[in-house]
Amino acid sequence: MVNKRTRRFGVFPSANEDAQAAQRHKGTPQCTSDSYLLAFQDQQFLLRQELRPVRLQLELLKPELTLQEHQIESTIVVFGSARILDPEQAGVRLEKVMDGLKKNPDDLVLQQELVRARRAMTNSRYYTEARKLGRLISENMDRHGHVVVTGGGGGIMGAANQGAHDVDAISIGMNIVLPFEQEPNPYITPELSFQFHYFAIRKMHLLMRAKAMIAFPGGFGTMDELFETLTLIQTRKVKPIPVLLFGRRFWQKVVNFEALVEEGTINEEDLKIFRYVSTAEEAWEIISASNGPTTDGKY
């Protein structure tokens, strides 16, 4: 069977054929010069500052073509902190700190670490709920619809991908290149594991097929994605989708939305763009009610 991505169209040779043919003559200084490389095979040329518009286009196009080839029709976006531990990891951390304090009860560093470890233990419930939600979405979805998509990292994102993995469902991860070590979590479907250079293109891909977005507790990255989505819905640049904030206590503590209304910087109606949820079951009920069943009875 001819590969659709490399087959020849019309009378012209395919790019793949010419790429192979271009390697036949390498023996002369002219052929070994960088200038002789085909433009699309010249990595240094593609990395030039002037080629940024081309790289933006390529980064938009590559994941799009892959998702089309896998017939991904719709997604459910799950975001949240990469630092939230699963209950087992959080328990090990807490136990280690407590053991250290038994030996050195006056250690101020360990005392501070104990506060953080206890908080991590409390917050680990979000990992459990994110994994449960990933499972609920995946076991009720059509294979090509309502596919779980995350930012590809660990913590909450890994939990949601893990939930899909638990029921042998596909899921998507969209990682970003960062200055420090960062890699995709092991629960993402390998063929649907992407890596981005541009945050803007990554955020666009996260929303292009989204039928709902769930924001678990998180930091700057979670806030970035959340407020971009809220802004796009508020300004009617995208069609409204359910935006669910998981964990009312956390969100009301860190973001005073009501104060924005009081100050006149948003309207009262804007508070209806999102809803608070506290369980995976509650989130799934809203998502399923909003999107309705497919022809086979799944959502």
mmCIF file of C-alpha atoms in Angstrom:
data_model
loop_
_atom_site.group_PDB
_atom_site.id
_atom_site.type_symbol
_atom_site.label_atom_id
_atom_site.label_comp_id
_atom_site.label_asym_id
_atom_site.label_seq_id
_atom_site.Cartn_x
_atom_site.Cartn_y
_atom_site.Cartn_z
ATOM 1 C CA MET A 1 0.000 0.000 0.000
ATOM 2 C CA VAL A 2 1.302 3.456 -0.909
ATOM 3 C CA ASN A 3 1.919 5.739 2.031
ATOM 4 C CA LYS A 4 -0.388 8.733 1.614
ATOM 5 C CA ARG A 5 2.209 11.029 3.114
ATOM 6 C CA THR A 6 4.964 10.118 0.608
ATOM 7 C CA ARG A 7 3.118 9.100 -2.577
ATOM 8 C CA ARG A 8 3.610 11.102 -5.768
ATOM 9 C CA PHE A 9 0.930 13.534 -6.888
ATOM 10 C CA GLY A 10 0.730 14.131 -10.660
ATOM 11 C CA VAL A 11 3.866 14.181 -12.793
ATOM 12 C CA PHE A 12 6.224 15.660 -10.207
ATOM 13 C CA PRO A 13 8.452 13.513 -7.960
ATOM 14 C CA SER A 14 7.498 13.475 -4.302
ATOM 15 C CA ALA A 15 9.607 15.352 -1.755
ATOM 16 C CA ASN A 16 10.613 11.977 -0.316
ATOM 17 C CA GLU A 17 11.887 10.793 -3.710
ATOM 18 C CA ASP A 18 13.892 13.951 -4.289
ATOM 19 C CA ALA A 19 15.277 13.824 -0.756
ATOM 20 C CA GLN A 20 16.682 10.382 -1.493
ATOM 21 C CA ALA A 21 17.964 11.400 -4.927
ATOM 22 C CA ALA A 22 19.754 14.410 -3.427
ATOM 23 C CA GLN A 23 22.037 12.051 -1.475
ATOM 24 C CA ARG A 24 23.514 10.360 -4.552
ATOM 25 C CA HIS A 25 26.222 12.913 -5.322
ATOM 26 C CA LYS A 26 28.452 13.774 -2.375
ATOM 27 C CA GLY A 27 31.959 13.633 -3.733
ATOM 28 C CA THR A 28 32.622 17.234 -4.688
ATOM 29 C CA PRO A 29 33.048 20.434 -2.642
ATOM 30 C CA GLN A 30 29.947 21.802 -4.359
ATOM 31 C CA CYS A 31 27.806 18.881 -3.194
ATOM 32 C CA THR A 32 29.130 18.971 0.365
ATOM 33 C CA SER A 33 28.443 22.675 0.843
ATOM 34 C CA ASP A 34 25.523 23.547 3.131
ATOM 35 C CA SER A 35 24.152 25.737 0.373
ATOM 36 C CA TYR A 36 23.564 22.627 -1.744
ATOM 37 C CA LEU A 37 21.244 21.015 0.810
ATOM 38 C CA LEU A 38 17.594 20.939 -0.074
ATOM 39 C CA ALA A 39 15.906 23.673 1.963
ATOM 40 C CA PHE A 40 13.607 21.261 3.803
ATOM 41 C CA GLN A 41 16.574 19.062 4.752
ATOM 42 C CA ASP A 42 18.733 21.933 5.988
ATOM 43 C CA GLN A 43 18.205 22.057 9.750
ATOM 44 C CA GLN A 44 20.380 25.111 10.308
ATOM 45 C CA PHE A 45 18.385 26.963 7.660
ATOM 46 C CA LEU A 46 15.072 25.981 9.313
ATOM 47 C CA LEU A 47 16.374 27.215 12.684
ATOM 48 C CA ARG A 48 17.241 30.699 11.401
ATOM 49 C CA GLN A 49 15.499 33.632 13.081
ATOM 50 C CA GLU A 50 13.894 34.615 9.779
ATOM 51 C CA LEU A 51 12.188 31.217 9.525
ATOM 52 C CA ARG A 52 10.092 31.666 12.687
ATOM 53 C CA PRO A 53 6.849 32.079 10.662
ATOM 54 C CA VAL A 54 7.586 28.784 8.906
ATOM 55 C CA ARG A 55 8.320 27.009 12.194
ATOM 56 C CA LEU A 56 5.053 28.324 13.644
ATOM 57 C CA GLN A 57 3.202 26.913 10.672
ATOM 58 C CA LEU A 58 4.975 23.567 10.872
ATOM 59 C CA GLU A 59 4.263 23.272 14.591
ATOM 60 C CA LEU A 60 0.597 23.947 13.959
ATOM 61 C CA LEU A 61 0.460 21.536 11.042
ATOM 62 C CA LYS A 62 2.330 18.462 12.298
ATOM 63 C CA PRO A 63 0.074 17.630 15.293
ATOM 64 C CA GLU A 64 -3.023 18.541 13.267
ATOM 65 C CA LEU A 65 -2.181 16.063 10.515
ATOM 66 C CA THR A 66 -1.375 13.377 13.087
ATOM 67 C CA LEU A 67 -4.667 13.901 14.919
ATOM 68 C CA GLN A 68 -6.532 13.788 11.618
ATOM 69 C CA GLU A 69 -4.788 10.544 10.662
ATOM 70 C CA HIS A 70 -5.871 9.045 13.994
ATOM 71 C CA GLN A 71 -9.400 10.377 13.412
ATOM 72 C CA ILE A 72 -9.482 12.307 16.681
ATOM 73 C CA GLU A 73 -12.730 14.258 16.529
ATOM 74 C CA SER A 74 -13.015 15.822 19.986
ATOM 75 C CA THR A 75 -11.085 16.073 23.240
ATOM 76 C CA ILE A 76 -11.542 16.802 26.929
ATOM 77 C CA VAL A 77 -8.725 18.968 28.304
ATOM 78 C CA VAL A 78 -7.434 18.221 31.808
ATOM 79 C CA PHE A 79 -4.936 20.626 33.347
ATOM 80 C CA GLY A 80 -3.338 20.993 36.752
ATOM 81 C CA SER A 81 -0.082 21.085 38.649
ATOM 82 C CA ALA A 82 2.732 18.747 37.645
ATOM 83 C CA ARG A 83 3.871 18.911 41.298
ATOM 84 C CA ILE A 84 0.875 17.178 42.854
ATOM 85 C CA LEU A 85 1.885 13.702 44.002
ATOM 86 C CA ASP A 86 -0.123 10.525 43.983
ATOM 87 C CA PRO A 87 -1.162 9.347 47.470
ATOM 88 C CA GLU A 88 1.556 6.698 47.660
ATOM 89 C CA GLN A 89 4.360 9.139 46.819
ATOM 90 C CA ALA A 90 2.919 11.755 49.164
ATOM 91 C CA GLY A 91 2.710 9.186 51.944
ATOM 92 C CA VAL A 92 6.326 8.127 51.499
ATOM 93 C CA ARG A 93 7.430 11.774 51.581
ATOM 94 C CA LEU A 94 5.457 12.489 54.755
ATOM 95 C CA GLU A 95 6.740 9.375 56.489
ATOM 96 C CA LYS A 96 10.343 10.236 55.616
ATOM 97 C CA VAL A 97 10.005 13.748 57.065
ATOM 98 C CA MET A 98 8.341 12.486 60.232
ATOM 99 C CA ASP A 99 11.086 9.911 60.722
ATOM 100 C CA GLY A 100 13.652 12.675 60.375
ATOM 101 C CA LEU A 101 11.894 14.816 62.980
ATOM 102 C CA LYS A 102 11.844 11.944 65.451
ATOM 103 C CA LYS A 103 15.616 11.990 65.329
ATOM 104 C CA ASN A 104 15.958 15.788 65.147
ATOM 105 C CA PRO A 105 12.771 17.382 66.566
ATOM 106 C CA ASP A 106 14.297 20.895 66.625
ATOM 107 C CA ASP A 107 15.354 20.905 62.985
ATOM 108 C CA LEU A 108 13.673 24.020 61.517
ATOM 109 C CA VAL A 109 14.153 22.882 57.916
ATOM 110 C CA LEU A 110 12.417 19.583 58.634
ATOM 111 C CA GLN A 111 9.623 21.395 60.454
ATOM 112 C CA GLN A 112 8.979 23.498 57.369
ATOM 113 C CA GLU A 113 9.198 20.425 55.182
ATOM 114 C CA LEU A 114 6.614 18.729 57.408
ATOM 115 C CA VAL A 115 4.112 21.492 56.638
ATOM 116 C CA ARG A 116 4.725 21.042 52.903
ATOM 117 C CA ALA A 117 4.572 17.253 53.151
ATOM 118 C CA ARG A 118 1.248 17.372 54.963
ATOM 119 C CA ARG A 119 -0.110 19.742 52.328
ATOM 120 C CA ALA A 120 1.126 17.402 49.601
ATOM 121 C CA MET A 121 -0.661 14.512 51.334
ATOM 122 C CA THR A 122 -3.898 16.513 51.447
ATOM 123 C CA ASN A 123 -3.573 17.586 47.826
ATOM 124 C CA SER A 124 -2.882 14.050 46.649
ATOM 125 C CA ARG A 125 -6.627 13.522 46.587
ATOM 126 C CA TYR A 126 -6.664 15.660 43.451
ATOM 127 C CA TYR A 127 -4.408 13.089 41.794
ATOM 128 C CA THR A 128 -6.873 10.361 42.703
ATOM 129 C CA GLU A 129 -9.803 12.378 41.332
ATOM 130 C CA ALA A 130 -7.956 13.307 38.118
ATOM 131 C CA ARG A 131 -7.147 9.649 37.477
ATOM 132 C CA LYS A 132 -10.751 8.704 38.154
ATOM 133 C CA LEU A 133 -11.967 11.431 35.807
ATOM 134 C CA GLY A 134 -9.622 10.283 33.044
ATOM 135 C CA ARG A 135 -11.044 6.802 33.452
ATOM 136 C CA LEU A 136 -14.674 7.987 33.456
ATOM 137 C CA ILE A 137 -14.188 10.044 30.314
ATOM 138 C CA SER A 138 -12.344 7.289 28.495
ATOM 139 C CA GLU A 139 -14.595 4.353 29.302
ATOM 140 C CA ASN A 140 -17.659 6.327 28.195
ATOM 141 C CA MET A 141 -16.236 7.868 25.048
ATOM 142 C CA ASP A 142 -16.356 6.911 21.423
ATOM 143 C CA ARG A 143 -12.796 5.909 20.499
ATOM 144 C CA HIS A 144 -12.310 9.015 18.377
ATOM 145 C CA GLY A 145 -14.333 11.418 20.492
ATOM 146 C CA HIS A 146 -13.845 12.945 23.918
ATOM 147 C CA VAL A 147 -10.239 11.791 24.051
ATOM 148 C CA VAL A 148 -8.381 12.903 27.177
ATOM 149 C CA VAL A 149 -5.703 15.477 26.373
ATOM 150 C CA THR A 150 -3.258 16.957 28.870
ATOM 151 C CA GLY A 151 -0.128 19.073 28.887
ATOM 152 C CA GLY A 152 1.802 15.810 28.893
ATOM 153 C CA GLY A 153 3.706 16.184 32.164
ATOM 154 C CA GLY A 154 3.383 14.473 35.527
ATOM 155 C CA GLY A 155 1.182 15.217 38.496
ATOM 156 C CA ILE A 156 -2.431 15.954 37.576
ATOM 157 C CA MET A 157 -1.698 15.582 33.871
ATOM 158 C CA GLY A 158 -0.114 12.185 34.381
ATOM 159 C CA ALA A 159 -3.076 11.155 36.530
ATOM 160 C CA ALA A 160 -5.603 11.962 33.788
ATOM 161 C CA ASN A 161 -3.555 10.091 31.169
ATOM 162 C CA GLN A 162 -3.209 7.210 33.619
ATOM 163 C CA GLY A 163 -6.972 7.036 34.022
ATOM 164 C CA ALA A 164 -7.357 6.575 30.273
ATOM 165 C CA HIS A 165 -4.551 4.022 30.295
ATOM 166 C CA ASP A 166 -6.347 2.093 33.061
ATOM 167 C CA VAL A 167 -9.172 1.241 30.644
ATOM 168 C CA ASP A 168 -6.921 0.703 27.598
ATOM 169 C CA ALA A 169 -8.088 3.929 25.964
ATOM 170 C CA ILE A 170 -6.004 6.310 23.903
ATOM 171 C CA SER A 171 -5.015 9.698 25.321
ATOM 172 C CA ILE A 172 -3.007 12.675 24.134
ATOM 173 C CA GLY A 173 -0.097 14.547 25.721
ATOM 174 C CA MET A 174 1.172 17.921 24.541
ATOM 175 C CA ASN A 175 4.541 18.619 26.095
ATOM 176 C CA ILE A 176 6.559 21.804 25.851
ATOM 177 C CA VAL A 177 10.346 22.178 25.604
ATOM 178 C CA LEU A 178 11.604 23.781 28.822
ATOM 179 C CA PRO A 179 15.085 24.825 30.002
ATOM 180 C CA PHE A 180 14.943 22.222 32.766
ATOM 181 C CA GLU A 181 14.346 18.503 32.479
ATOM 182 C CA GLN A 182 10.837 17.676 31.314
ATOM 183 C CA GLU A 183 9.501 14.564 29.671
ATOM 184 C CA PRO A 184 6.120 13.058 28.778
ATOM 185 C CA ASN A 185 4.434 10.862 31.354
ATOM 186 C CA PRO A 186 4.417 7.129 30.516
ATOM 187 C CA TYR A 187 0.618 6.858 30.179
ATOM 188 C CA ILE A 188 0.240 8.891 26.986
ATOM 189 C CA THR A 189 -0.467 6.921 23.813
ATOM 190 C CA PRO A 190 2.997 7.033 22.171
ATOM 191 C CA GLU A 191 1.637 7.923 18.724
ATOM 192 C CA LEU A 192 -0.234 10.851 20.290
ATOM 193 C CA SER A 193 2.659 12.244 22.316
ATOM 194 C CA PHE A 194 3.632 15.689 21.005
ATOM 195 C CA GLN A 195 6.350 18.197 21.814
ATOM 196 C CA PHE A 196 6.065 21.936 21.222
ATOM 197 C CA HIS A 197 8.470 24.846 21.058
ATOM 198 C CA TYR A 198 5.827 27.586 21.046
ATOM 199 C CA PHE A 199 3.451 27.917 24.007
ATOM 200 C CA ALA A 200 0.934 29.751 21.812
ATOM 201 C CA ILE A 201 0.661 26.919 19.290
ATOM 202 C CA ARG A 202 0.425 24.350 22.076
ATOM 203 C CA LYS A 203 -2.432 26.238 23.734
ATOM 204 C CA MET A 204 -4.195 26.530 20.400
ATOM 205 C CA HIS A 205 -3.959 22.765 19.845
ATOM 206 C CA LEU A 206 -5.245 22.071 23.346
ATOM 207 C CA LEU A 207 -8.442 23.959 22.537
ATOM 208 C CA MET A 208 -8.985 23.221 18.853
ATOM 209 C CA ARG A 209 -10.999 20.037 19.496
ATOM 210 C CA ALA A 210 -11.959 20.685 23.123
ATOM 211 C CA LYS A 211 -15.489 19.925 24.295
ATOM 212 C CA ALA A 212 -14.697 20.737 27.927
ATOM 213 C CA MET A 213 -11.800 21.900 30.094
ATOM 214 C CA ILE A 214 -11.142 20.861 33.679
ATOM 215 C CA ALA A 215 -8.619 22.885 35.666
ATOM 216 C CA PHE A 216 -7.327 21.197 38.799
ATOM 217 C CA PRO A 217 -5.248 23.157 41.326
ATOM 218 C CA GLY A 218 -2.060 24.367 39.688
ATOM 219 C CA GLY A 219 0.422 27.158 39.240
ATOM 220 C CA PHE A 220 1.330 29.631 36.522
ATOM 221 C CA GLY A 221 0.921 27.137 33.667
ATOM 222 C CA THR A 222 -2.543 26.106 34.805
ATOM 223 C CA MET A 223 -3.551 29.733 35.308
ATOM 224 C CA ASP A 224 -2.230 30.593 31.857
ATOM 225 C CA GLU A 225 -4.324 27.942 30.141
ATOM 226 C CA LEU A 226 -7.388 28.648 32.279
ATOM 227 C CA PHE A 227 -7.438 32.408 31.767
ATOM 228 C CA GLU A 228 -6.761 32.091 28.049
ATOM 229 C CA THR A 229 -9.813 29.834 27.791
ATOM 230 C CA LEU A 230 -11.966 32.139 29.927
ATOM 231 C CA THR A 231 -10.889 35.120 27.818
ATOM 232 C CA LEU A 232 -11.656 33.375 24.522
ATOM 233 C CA ILE A 233 -15.125 32.397 25.743
ATOM 234 C CA GLN A 234 -15.800 35.824 27.270
ATOM 235 C CA THR A 235 -14.830 37.603 24.045
ATOM 236 C CA ARG A 236 -16.714 35.011 21.942
ATOM 237 C CA LYS A 237 -13.617 34.022 20.014
ATOM 238 C CA VAL A 238 -14.552 30.384 20.676
ATOM 239 C CA LYS A 239 -17.868 28.658 21.232
ATOM 240 C CA PRO A 240 -18.683 28.163 24.935
ATOM 241 C CA ILE A 241 -17.575 24.868 26.451
ATOM 242 C CA PRO A 242 -17.857 23.691 30.065
ATOM 243 C CA VAL A 243 -14.973 25.103 32.087
ATOM 244 C CA LEU A 244 -14.788 23.278 35.406
ATOM 245 C CA LEU A 245 -12.630 24.392 38.317
ATOM 246 C CA PHE A 246 -11.865 21.363 40.448
ATOM 247 C CA GLY A 247 -11.646 22.168 44.145
ATOM 248 C CA ARG A 248 -13.721 25.194 45.176
ATOM 249 C CA ARG A 249 -11.627 25.847 48.300
ATOM 250 C CA PHE A 250 -8.415 26.133 46.306
ATOM 251 C CA TRP A 251 -9.801 28.332 43.545
ATOM 252 C CA GLN A 252 -11.698 30.703 45.796
ATOM 253 C CA LYS A 253 -8.583 31.063 47.917
ATOM 254 C CA VAL A 254 -6.186 31.886 45.091
ATOM 255 C CA VAL A 255 -8.485 33.811 42.695
ATOM 256 C CA ASN A 256 -11.061 36.328 43.896
ATOM 257 C CA PHE A 257 -13.363 36.380 40.882
ATOM 258 C CA GLU A 258 -16.061 38.241 42.809
ATOM 259 C CA ALA A 259 -13.604 41.093 43.454
ATOM 260 C CA LEU A 260 -13.206 41.489 39.688
ATOM 261 C CA VAL A 261 -16.977 41.965 39.435
ATOM 262 C CA GLU A 262 -16.950 44.459 42.317
ATOM 263 C CA GLU A 263 -14.172 46.435 40.642
ATOM 264 C CA GLY A 264 -16.090 46.471 37.382
ATOM 265 C CA THR A 265 -13.375 44.707 35.402
ATOM 266 C CA ILE A 266 -15.652 41.780 34.473
ATOM 267 C CA ASN A 267 -19.428 41.419 34.359
ATOM 268 C CA GLU A 268 -21.548 39.355 36.714
ATOM 269 C CA GLU A 269 -22.468 37.202 33.716
ATOM 270 C CA ASP A 270 -18.799 36.286 33.233
ATOM 271 C CA LEU A 271 -18.922 34.233 36.438
ATOM 272 C CA LYS A 272 -21.221 31.819 34.600
ATOM 273 C CA ILE A 273 -18.468 30.876 32.159
ATOM 274 C CA PHE A 274 -17.062 28.425 34.729
ATOM 275 C CA ARG A 275 -18.356 26.109 37.452
ATOM 276 C CA TYR A 276 -16.817 24.560 40.546
ATOM 277 C CA VAL A 277 -16.759 20.796 40.977
ATOM 278 C CA SER A 278 -15.459 18.603 43.772
ATOM 279 C CA THR A 279 -15.615 15.038 42.424
ATOM 280 C CA ALA A 280 -14.787 13.231 39.193
ATOM 281 C CA GLU A 281 -18.368 11.977 38.992
ATOM 282 C CA GLU A 282 -19.740 15.513 39.218
ATOM 283 C CA ALA A 283 -17.377 16.695 36.491
ATOM 284 C CA TRP A 284 -18.281 13.833 34.175
ATOM 285 C CA GLU A 285 -22.005 14.415 34.708
ATOM 286 C CA ILE A 286 -21.614 18.027 33.520
ATOM 287 C CA ILE A 287 -19.415 17.053 30.578
ATOM 288 C CA SER A 288 -21.757 14.306 29.386
ATOM 289 C CA ALA A 289 -24.884 16.429 29.811
ATOM 290 C CA SER A 290 -23.289 19.246 27.833
ATOM 291 C CA ASN A 291 -22.129 17.144 24.890
ATOM 292 C CA GLY A 292 -24.759 14.434 24.560
ATOM 293 C CA PRO A 293 -24.385 10.842 23.333
ATOM 294 C CA THR A 294 -22.944 9.677 20.013
ATOM 295 C CA THR A 295 -24.777 7.364 17.633
ATOM 296 C CA ASP A 296 -23.585 4.275 19.513
ATOM 297 C CA GLY A 297 -24.860 5.557 22.848
ATOM 298 C CA LYS A 298 -21.458 6.677 24.108
ATOM 299 C CA TYR A 299 -20.446 10.266 24.639
#
